[in-house]
Amino acid sequence: MTNKKDLIKTIKESTQSKIKFAVVDIDGILRGKTIHKDKFLEVVDGDIGFCDVIFGWDANDKCYDNVKVTGWHTAYPDARARIDLSTYRNIPWDNERPFFLADFSSEQGKDLPACPRSLLKRIRQRATEKGFEAVFSQEFEWFNFVGTSNELAERNYSDLKPISPGMFGYSMLRPTQYQTYFNDLFDLLEKFQVSLESLHTETGPGVYEAAIRYDEILQAADKAVLFKNSVKEIAYQHGIIASFMAKWNENLPGCSGHIHQSLWDIGQKRNLFFSGDKQSPMSKLMESYLAGQLYCLPHILPMYAPTINSFKRLREGAWAPVTASWGLDNRTTAVRVINGQEKSTRLEMRVPGSDSNPYLAMAAALASGLYGIENELELTIPKTTGNEYAQKDHERLPLNLLDANRKMKDSEIANTLFGEDFVNHFAATREWEWREFAKAVTDWETKRYFEII
């Protein structure tokens, strides 16, 4: 759509009477409504009420008892959401229903501090003011299971049946077994303006990997969030449950959500990470950006690994990093430096899992990279050659969400990057997540202690 006037004209003349819009909560979950198009036209120039409980409860709609932004003490009022008209698209698997994203940004600069999309917009503005255009993309791995939501609940999320058996990474065979689903993912997402660069099986029963086409950072995050939700919706139509859990089975590889990133000049005419020198493959700007990411990583780890389960994936020898490290085309390090032609020179942040909130993970990556540039940090961490898991002198990242969250909450760096209001709220939600886990009695405990102890 070329402009707002044309878009409004299109909506007015559409035979569609319903419009969907959604915001994203702190866990990266789309929370939305279907509204009449007349209501949409009434609020298109202003804002629309959306209960702020979406920032006052967890992924399972259980209310926090430790956050300030909302709660019983505020009586859960409406927050004012602003629909972003630039996100307009039609949902091809839902009768071409018009769809928009919204957030809680304010033209007066008083954004809701808990809003992930608003946070990313503020970080992006910092980059723009420095003459940088951040170009990002995210790739996801996820497992696919036969069944419905009701069947999953009835089986208590056990005895799961993947859509295909065995370890079939990059298989030409397995996608043909659910060929319509596989093709629908690629084709319907393309129509939904979430274009994929590639889609293939990964190693593991019923696991796929998709790389989303790169874009300006906010649109890249929008596409990543829409990708996860869309895959689940498309899967439902095929009698499939798609799971983006970071580590659903201890004996199988985890699911990554790697973030590819580069800085360009405004207008994306020149990749500022590209040095043009084969002897020194990274520009000085790229080195400072990388240094910032490595320096900040231990302080902001929950932005990349936000759940209890995230840390089950971050284990030695499990295709996921465990230290603040880097290497050239090295898949054992936290950051993989990819150097080629000017168009493809970039960094791959390999810490995030598929359970990450794309807005927060991308905000963390860009903010920490900019921190390195602003403070002219030198790349003092030596390049890893070979197996990073075998290195014994590199500092281990925090082992669990509790330790990682405590470090972030008390970190001057985190508060500098994202602001105290956001850090306080986010840290409180992660503390809640740990408390909910700590009181649960797991199958592992029952099997280990029930009879023998």
XYZ file of N, CA and C in Angstrom, residues 2 127 152 269 276 289 330 395:
24
model
N 0.633 2.167 -0.946
C 1.546 3.290 -1.134
C 1.440 4.331 -0.032
N 20.440 3.899 16.380
C 21.261 3.536 15.226
C 21.084 4.546 14.101
N -3.059 -33.056 22.799
C -1.856 -32.788 23.588
C -2.196 -32.679 25.070
N 23.064 1.374 0.828
C 23.928 1.338 -0.352
C 25.284 0.704 -0.055
N 36.581 -5.098 2.636
C 37.191 -5.146 1.306
C 38.619 -5.628 1.326
N 31.601 -3.372 17.006
C 30.239 -3.882 17.182
C 30.292 -5.283 17.798
N 32.373 -20.241 12.458
C 32.526 -21.255 13.499
C 31.191 -21.434 14.228
N 35.297 -17.815 30.003
C 34.267 -17.733 31.041
C 32.958 -18.325 30.552
